[in-house]
Backbone as numpy.savetxt, mean C-alpha at the origin, in Angstrom:
# Nx Ny Nz CAx CAy CAz Cx Cy Cz
-42.40 -0.35 19.36 -41.70 -1.56 18.92 -40.48 -1.79 19.79
-40.29 -3.02 20.24 -39.15 -3.35 21.09 -38.06 -4.01 20.26
-36.84 -3.55 20.40 -35.70 -4.10 19.65 -34.87 -4.94 20.60
-34.73 -6.21 20.29 -33.95 -7.12 21.12 -32.56 -7.29 20.50
-31.54 -7.10 21.29 -30.15 -7.26 20.84 -29.56 -8.46 21.54
-29.26 -9.49 20.80 -28.71 -10.70 21.38 -27.20 -10.66 21.36
-26.59 -11.57 22.13 -25.12 -11.65 22.15 -24.57 -12.02 20.79
-25.34 -12.81 20.04 -24.90 -13.20 18.69 -24.85 -12.01 17.76
-25.84 -11.10 17.87 -25.85 -9.92 17.02 -24.70 -8.99 17.36
-24.34 -8.92 18.64 -23.21 -8.09 19.05 -21.92 -8.62 18.46
-21.75 -9.94 18.50 -20.55 -10.56 17.92 -20.50 -10.31 16.42
-21.66 -10.38 15.75 -21.70 -10.14 14.30 -21.29 -8.72 13.97
-21.79 -7.75 14.76 -21.43 -6.36 14.54 -19.94 -6.14 14.75
-19.39 -6.77 15.78 -17.97 -6.62 16.07 -17.13 -7.19 14.94
-17.59 -8.32 14.38 -16.85 -8.93 13.27 -16.84 -8.02 12.06
-17.99 -7.44 11.73 -18.08 -6.51 10.60 -17.18 -5.32 10.84
-17.16 -4.79 12.05 -16.33 -3.63 12.39 -14.86 -3.92 12.18
-14.43 -5.09 12.61 -13.02 -5.44 12.49 -12.60 -5.65 11.05
-13.53 -6.04 10.21 -13.19 -6.30 8.82 -13.14 -5.04 7.98
-13.32 -3.88 8.60 -13.21 -2.64 7.85 -14.49 -2.23 7.17
-15.63 -2.78 7.60 -16.90 -2.40 7.02 -17.45 -1.18 7.75
-18.41 -0.54 7.13 -18.98 0.64 7.72 -19.91 0.28 8.88
-19.72 0.89 10.02 -20.58 0.70 11.18 -20.82 2.07 11.79
-22.05 2.56 11.65 -22.44 3.85 12.23 -21.47 4.96 11.86
-21.03 4.99 10.60 -20.17 6.06 10.14 -18.70 5.88 10.44
-18.31 4.75 11.05 -16.91 4.54 11.40 -16.35 3.31 10.70
-15.07 3.37 10.38 -14.37 2.26 9.77 -13.09 2.03 10.57
-12.91 0.83 11.06 -11.68 0.48 11.76 -10.89 -0.50 10.91
-9.66 -0.15 10.58 -8.90 -0.97 9.66 -7.41 -0.74 9.79
-6.62 -1.74 9.45 -5.20 -1.55 9.25 -5.01 -0.82 7.92
-3.92 -0.08 7.81 -3.66 0.66 6.57 -2.17 0.95 6.45
-1.71 1.04 5.23 -0.35 1.49 4.94 -0.45 2.81 4.19
0.31 3.78 4.63 0.27 5.10 4.00 1.11 5.06 2.73
0.45 5.23 1.60 1.16 5.25 0.31 1.71 6.64 0.00
0.89 7.66 0.26 1.29 9.04 0.01 0.68 9.93 1.08
1.35 11.05 1.33 0.84 12.04 2.29 1.07 13.41 1.69
-0.03 14.16 1.47 0.04 15.43 0.76 -0.45 16.56 1.65
0.29 17.64 1.72 -0.13 18.80 2.50 -1.40 19.40 1.90
-2.32 19.79 2.79 -3.58 20.36 2.34 -3.97 21.48 3.29
-4.24 22.65 2.73 -4.62 23.79 3.55 -3.49 24.22 4.47
-3.86 24.81 5.59 -2.86 25.34 6.52 -2.29 24.28 7.45
-3.08 23.26 7.79 -2.60 22.32 8.81 -3.01 20.88 8.55
-3.67 20.60 7.42 -4.19 19.25 7.18 -3.28 18.46 6.24
-3.59 17.17 6.14 -2.93 16.30 5.16 -3.97 15.39 4.52
-3.82 15.18 3.22 -4.62 14.19 2.51 -3.77 12.95 2.34
-4.30 11.82 2.74 -3.56 10.56 2.73 -4.11 9.61 1.67
-3.20 8.95 0.98 -3.56 7.83 0.12 -3.18 6.57 0.91
-4.17 5.75 1.21 -3.97 4.58 2.06 -4.29 3.31 1.28
-3.64 2.22 1.68 -4.05 0.91 1.16 -4.46 0.05 2.33
-5.66 -0.50 2.25 -6.24 -1.28 3.34 -6.59 -2.68 2.84
-6.61 -3.67 3.73 -6.95 -5.03 3.28 -8.41 -5.21 2.90
-9.31 -4.46 3.52 -10.73 -4.67 3.28 -11.37 -3.75 2.27
-10.73 -2.61 1.99 -11.31 -1.64 1.06 -10.37 -1.29 -0.08
-9.17 -1.80 -0.07 -8.22 -1.44 -1.10 -7.69 -0.03 -0.88
-7.50 0.70 -1.97 -6.96 2.06 -1.87 -8.07 3.04 -1.51
-7.84 3.83 -0.49 -8.82 4.83 -0.06 -8.12 6.16 0.20
-8.88 7.23 0.14 -8.38 8.56 0.46 -8.94 9.01 1.79
-8.12 9.71 2.56 -8.56 10.19 3.87 -7.90 11.53 4.16
-8.56 12.32 5.00 -7.98 13.59 5.41 -7.72 13.55 6.91
-6.55 14.04 7.29 -6.18 14.15 8.70 -6.17 15.64 9.04
-7.14 16.06 9.80 -7.30 17.49 10.08 -6.40 17.93 11.23
-5.69 19.04 10.98 -4.83 19.62 12.00 -3.57 18.84 12.30
-3.25 17.87 11.46 -2.12 16.99 11.75 -0.77 17.70 11.71
-0.69 18.81 10.97 0.59 19.51 10.86 0.81 20.52 11.98
-0.14 20.65 12.88 0.05 21.51 14.03 0.93 20.81 15.07
1.72 21.59 15.80 2.63 21.02 16.79 1.88 20.28 17.88
0.64 20.66 18.12 -0.16 20.06 19.20 -0.98 18.86 18.73
-0.82 18.44 17.46 -1.62 17.34 16.94 -1.32 16.04 17.69
-2.38 15.31 18.01 -2.22 14.04 18.73 -1.67 12.94 17.83
-1.67 13.17 16.51 -1.17 12.16 15.60 0.35 12.14 15.49
1.00 13.23 15.86 2.45 13.29 15.75 2.89 13.13 14.31
3.95 12.36 14.09 4.47 12.18 12.73 4.12 10.83 12.14
3.11 10.17 12.68 2.84 8.80 12.25 2.02 8.69 10.96
1.52 9.80 10.44 0.74 9.73 9.20 1.60 10.05 7.98
2.77 9.47 7.97 3.72 9.68 6.88 3.82 8.41 6.03
4.32 8.54 4.79 4.44 7.36 3.92 5.22 6.22 4.59
4.80 5.02 4.29 5.41 3.75 4.72 4.97 3.31 6.12
4.27 4.15 6.87 3.77 3.72 8.18 2.68 2.66 8.00
2.77 1.62 8.80 1.69 0.64 8.92 0.90 1.02 10.17
-0.38 1.35 9.97 -1.18 1.91 11.05 -2.45 1.10 11.29
-3.01 1.29 12.47 -4.36 0.81 12.77 -5.21 2.04 12.97
-6.15 2.27 12.07 -6.89 3.52 12.02 -8.37 3.35 12.36
-8.93 4.42 12.87 -10.37 4.57 12.93 -10.70 5.77 12.05
-11.54 5.54 11.04 -11.88 6.56 10.06 -13.37 6.85 10.12
-13.71 8.12 9.98 -15.12 8.49 9.91 -15.52 8.63 8.46
-16.62 8.00 8.11 -17.11 8.04 6.73 -18.33 8.95 6.65
-18.14 10.09 6.03 -19.24 11.04 5.87 -19.78 11.01 4.46
-20.27 12.16 4.00 -20.87 12.22 2.67 -19.86 12.50 1.57
-18.69 13.01 1.93 -17.69 13.33 0.93 -16.91 12.12 0.46
-16.00 12.35 -0.48 -15.19 11.28 -1.03 -14.09 10.84 -0.07
-13.63 11.75 0.78 -12.53 11.44 1.70 -13.06 11.02 3.07
-12.47 9.96 3.61 -12.72 9.58 4.99 -11.94 10.54 5.89
-12.28 10.61 7.16 -11.58 11.47 8.11 -10.92 10.62 9.17
-9.63 10.84 9.37 -8.90 10.09 10.39 -9.28 10.61 11.77
-9.79 9.72 12.62 -10.15 10.12 13.99 -9.25 9.48 15.03
-8.57 8.39 14.66 -7.66 7.73 15.59 -6.60 6.99 14.79
-5.36 6.99 15.29 -4.27 6.31 14.59 -3.32 5.68 15.60
-3.10 4.39 15.43 -2.17 3.64 16.28 -1.10 3.03 15.39
0.16 3.20 15.77 1.27 2.69 14.95 1.43 1.19 15.14
1.42 0.46 14.04 1.73 -0.96 14.06 3.21 -1.15 13.77
3.71 -0.46 12.75 5.13 -0.52 12.40 5.52 0.79 11.71
6.48 1.54 12.29 6.86 2.82 11.69 7.85 2.69 10.54
8.58 1.55 10.48 9.59 1.35 9.45 10.59 2.51 9.43
11.10 2.80 10.60 11.99 3.96 10.76 13.37 3.74 10.14
13.88 2.50 10.19 15.25 2.26 9.72 15.40 2.49 8.23
14.39 2.13 7.45 14.53 2.28 6.00 14.58 3.74 5.59
14.08 4.64 6.45 14.10 6.07 6.12 15.50 6.65 6.19
16.40 5.97 6.89 17.78 6.45 7.02 18.71 5.84 5.97
18.14 5.03 5.08 18.94 4.37 4.06 18.40 4.77 2.68
19.27 5.28 1.85 18.82 5.79 0.55 18.19 4.70 -0.31
18.85 3.54 -0.37 18.31 2.44 -1.18 17.01 1.92 -0.59
16.94 1.83 0.74 15.73 1.36 1.39 14.57 2.31 1.16
14.85 3.60 1.23 13.82 4.62 1.00 13.31 4.55 -0.43
14.23 4.37 -1.37 13.85 4.29 -2.78 13.00 3.05 -3.05
13.39 1.92 -2.47 12.64 0.67 -2.66 11.24 0.77 -2.08
11.13 1.36 -0.89 9.82 1.53 -0.25 8.93 2.45 -1.07
9.49 3.53 -1.58 8.72 4.48 -2.38 8.23 3.83 -3.67
9.09 3.04 -4.30 8.69 2.37 -5.54 7.61 1.32 -5.29
7.70 0.62 -4.17 6.70 -0.39 -3.84 5.33 0.25 -3.62
5.30 1.33 -2.86 4.04 2.03 -2.60 3.47 2.65 -3.87
4.35 3.18 -4.71 3.89 3.78 -5.96 3.31 2.73 -6.89
3.92 1.55 -6.92 3.43 0.47 -7.77 2.02 0.04 -7.35
1.79 -0.06 -6.04 0.47 -0.43 -5.53 -0.55 0.66 -5.87
-0.15 1.92 -5.68 -1.06 3.03 -5.95 -1.45 3.10 -7.43
-0.52 2.78 -8.33 -0.79 2.86 -9.76 -1.58 1.65 -10.28
-1.31 0.48 -9.70 -1.89 -0.74 -10.24 -3.32 -0.99 -9.78
-3.65 -0.52 -8.57 -4.96 -0.85 -8.00 -5.81 0.40 -7.83
-7.05 0.30 -8.29 -7.99 1.41 -8.23 -8.60 1.52 -6.84
-9.18 2.66 -6.54 -9.87 2.86 -5.28 -11.07 1.90 -5.21
-11.29 1.36 -4.02 -12.41 0.46 -3.84 -12.20 -0.91 -4.44
-10.94 -1.29 -4.66 -10.61 -2.60 -5.25 -9.79 -3.38 -4.22
-10.44 -3.97 -3.21 -9.70 -4.62 -2.13 -9.00 -5.89 -2.57
-7.81 -6.09 -2.06 -7.04 -7.31 -2.33 -6.16 -7.56 -1.10
-6.65 -8.35 -0.15 -5.87 -8.60 1.08 -4.47 -9.13 0.82
-4.32 -9.93 -0.24 -3.00 -10.48 -0.56 -2.01 -9.37 -0.90
-2.49 -8.35 -1.60 -1.63 -7.21 -1.96 -1.24 -6.43 -0.72
-2.21 -6.23 0.19 -1.89 -5.52 1.43 -0.79 -6.24 2.19
-0.92 -7.54 2.36 0.08 -8.30 3.12 1.41 -8.36 2.38
1.36 -8.39 1.06 2.59 -8.38 0.27 3.34 -7.07 0.48
2.63 -5.95 0.46 3.26 -4.65 0.69 3.77 -4.53 2.12
2.97 -4.98 3.09 3.40 -4.92 4.49 4.66 -5.74 4.71
4.74 -6.92 4.09 5.92 -7.77 4.23 7.14 -7.16 3.55
6.91 -6.51 2.40 8.03 -5.87 1.68 8.63 -4.74 2.51
7.79 -3.90 3.10 8.28 -2.80 3.92 8.99 -3.32 5.17
8.44 -4.37 5.78 9.07 -4.95 6.97 10.42 -5.56 6.62
10.51 -6.20 5.47 11.76 -6.82 5.03 12.85 -5.78 4.81
12.51 -4.72 4.10 13.49 -3.67 3.81 13.87 -2.92 5.08
12.91 -2.74 5.97 13.19 -2.05 7.23 14.11 -2.87 8.12
13.91 -4.19 8.15 14.73 -5.06 8.99 16.17 -5.10 8.50
16.34 -5.06 7.18 17.69 -5.12 6.61 17.72 -4.29 5.33
17.96 -2.98 5.44 17.96 -2.11 4.27 18.91 -2.55 3.17
19.94 -3.34 3.53 20.89 -3.80 2.52 20.23 -4.71 1.49
19.07 -5.26 1.83 18.35 -6.12 0.90 17.68 -5.32 -0.21
17.56 -4.03 -0.01 16.92 -3.19 -1.02 17.82 -3.13 -2.26
17.23 -3.22 -3.41 17.99 -3.16 -4.65 17.13 -3.61 -5.81
17.73 -3.72 -6.98 16.99 -4.05 -8.19 16.35 -5.44 -8.11
17.10 -6.41 -7.56 16.56 -7.77 -7.47 15.31 -7.80 -6.59
15.37 -7.09 -5.47 14.23 -7.03 -4.56 13.03 -6.34 -5.23
13.29 -5.23 -5.91 12.22 -4.50 -6.58 11.58 -5.36 -7.67
12.40 -6.10 -8.40 11.88 -6.96 -9.46 11.00 -8.05 -8.88
11.48 -8.69 -7.80 10.72 -9.77 -7.18 9.37 -9.25 -6.67
9.38 -8.07 -6.07 8.14 -7.51 -5.54 7.16 -7.22 -6.67
7.62 -6.65 -7.75 6.73 -6.31 -8.86 6.11 -7.56 -9.49
6.91 -8.61 -9.60 6.38 -9.85 -10.18 5.30 -10.43 -9.25
5.58 -10.44 -7.95 4.59 -10.95 -6.98 3.33 -10.08 -7.00
3.50 -8.79 -7.19 2.36 -7.87 -7.23 1.48 -8.16 -8.44
2.12 -8.40 -9.58 1.36 -8.72 -10.79 0.61 -10.03 -10.64
1.26 -11.02 -10.02 0.61 -12.31 -9.81 -0.59 -12.15 -8.87
-0.40 -11.37 -7.80 -1.49 -11.12 -6.85 -2.66 -10.41 -7.52
-2.36 -9.60 -8.53 -3.40 -8.87 -9.26 -4.04 -9.72 -10.35
-3.54 -10.95 -10.52 -4.09 -11.82 -11.54 -3.51 -11.57 -12.91
-2.37 -10.89 -12.95 -1.70 -10.59 -14.22 -0.37 -11.33 -14.26
-0.35 -12.48 -14.88 0.86 -13.29 -14.92 1.84 -12.74 -15.95
3.04 -12.34 -15.52 4.00 -11.76 -16.46 4.67 -12.83 -17.33
5.15 -12.42 -18.49 5.89 -13.29 -19.41 7.33 -13.38 -18.92
7.77 -14.59 -18.58 9.10 -14.74 -17.99 10.02 -15.65 -18.80
9.50 -16.44 -19.73 10.36 -17.39 -20.45 10.78 -16.91 -21.83
10.32 -15.71 -22.23 10.70 -15.14 -23.52 10.45 -13.64 -23.47
11.08 -12.91 -24.38 10.90 -11.46 -24.41 9.43 -11.13 -24.64
8.86 -10.32 -23.77 7.46 -9.97 -23.86 7.16 -9.07 -25.06
8.21 -8.49 -25.66 8.00 -7.60 -26.80 8.16 -8.31 -28.14
9.21 -9.14 -28.26 9.49 -9.74 -29.57 9.50 -11.26 -29.56
9.46 -11.90 -28.39 9.46 -13.36 -28.32 10.82 -13.99 -28.25
11.89 -13.21 -28.31 13.25 -13.72 -28.22 13.46 -14.46 -26.90
14.07 -15.64 -26.97 14.29 -16.44 -25.76 15.70 -16.33 -25.21
16.55 -15.65 -25.90 17.93 -15.47 -25.46 18.16 -14.02 -25.06
19.21 -13.79 -24.30 19.64 -12.45 -23.92 18.55 -11.66 -23.21
17.85 -12.31 -22.28 16.83 -11.64 -21.48 17.51 -10.91 -20.34
17.47 -9.59 -20.41 18.30 -8.80 -19.50 17.54 -7.89 -18.55
16.23 -7.70 -18.78 15.51 -6.73 -17.95 14.03 -7.09 -17.87
13.36 -6.43 -16.93 11.92 -6.60 -16.77 11.24 -5.28 -17.13
10.21 -5.35 -17.96 9.47 -4.16 -18.38 8.01 -4.28 -17.96
7.59 -3.36 -17.09 6.19 -3.36 -16.69 5.28 -3.03 -17.85
5.74 -2.14 -18.73 4.93 -1.74 -19.88 4.72 -2.91 -20.84
5.76 -3.74 -21.01 5.66 -4.87 -21.92 4.95 -6.06 -21.27
4.98 -6.12 -19.95 4.31 -7.21 -19.25 5.17 -8.41 -18.98
6.48 -8.20 -18.90 7.39 -9.32 -18.61 8.83 -8.95 -18.89
9.66 -9.99 -19.01 11.07 -9.76 -19.29 11.25 -9.36 -20.75
12.32 -8.61 -21.00 12.61 -8.18 -22.37 14.07 -8.45 -22.68
14.35 -8.56 -23.96 15.72 -8.82 -24.40 16.48 -7.50 -24.52
17.74 -7.61 -24.79 18.61 -6.44 -24.86 18.23 -5.50 -26.00
17.62 -6.03 -27.05 17.30 -5.22 -28.22 16.01 -4.40 -28.06
15.16 -4.78 -27.12 13.87 -4.11 -26.97 13.97 -2.96 -25.97
13.39 -1.84 -26.32 13.49 -0.65 -25.48 12.37 -0.59 -24.45
12.07 0.64 -23.98 11.04 0.84 -22.98 11.64 0.97 -21.60
10.79 1.24 -20.62 11.23 1.36 -19.23 11.55 -0.03 -18.71
12.79 -0.22 -18.23 13.21 -1.56 -17.86 13.89 -1.56 -16.50
13.75 -2.68 -15.81 14.41 -2.88 -14.54 15.39 -4.04 -14.73
16.71 -3.80 -14.62 17.70 -4.86 -14.87 17.44 -6.09 -14.03
17.57 -7.27 -14.67 17.31 -8.53 -13.98 18.50 -9.00 -13.18
19.68 -8.77 -13.67 20.86 -9.34 -13.04 21.53 -8.48 -12.01
20.89 -7.36 -11.58 21.53 -6.47 -10.63 20.83 -6.52 -9.29
């Protein structure tokens, strides 16, 4: 049997490859590192968020060795362009990593570091593995770039705005015109993720101050 490969089929394969789909065991995709966990003697397990696959897990073998070609780029908050190998296990394997944005400045600022960590944690908690949402990926990438460009912007107001945008992107519209717990329309002082919107001064729970 003769297999004919046309230029159109090559373009189609290239398009699929760029979109983060599986091609011959490889996945090429942009990704933001949400978490990086030490594993074994020299490896790291990464929690990544990608535009085409959502949250995925990957292992970077030998990355903690001084001779690793990855250097320090597989750390939280890095925006990367990765090539991942997809085998039979649950974890993909990092085979290539190119830095898109290291977000180095926010690491030297306590408030910036805290804001970046909270943003990544919110994405990791809200979205399940294999639940792609390109809007969420771009929202997180823009948040990290914003805080990195000017760490002074990091704070409660920024964190609140990001969480509200994240909920909207997830299709979960928060209650903003009245207390999400009791319905009170006055004295709205904080935002509660557990309640699903703003809350009044009388309602408890984990809250993020609105006016700070």
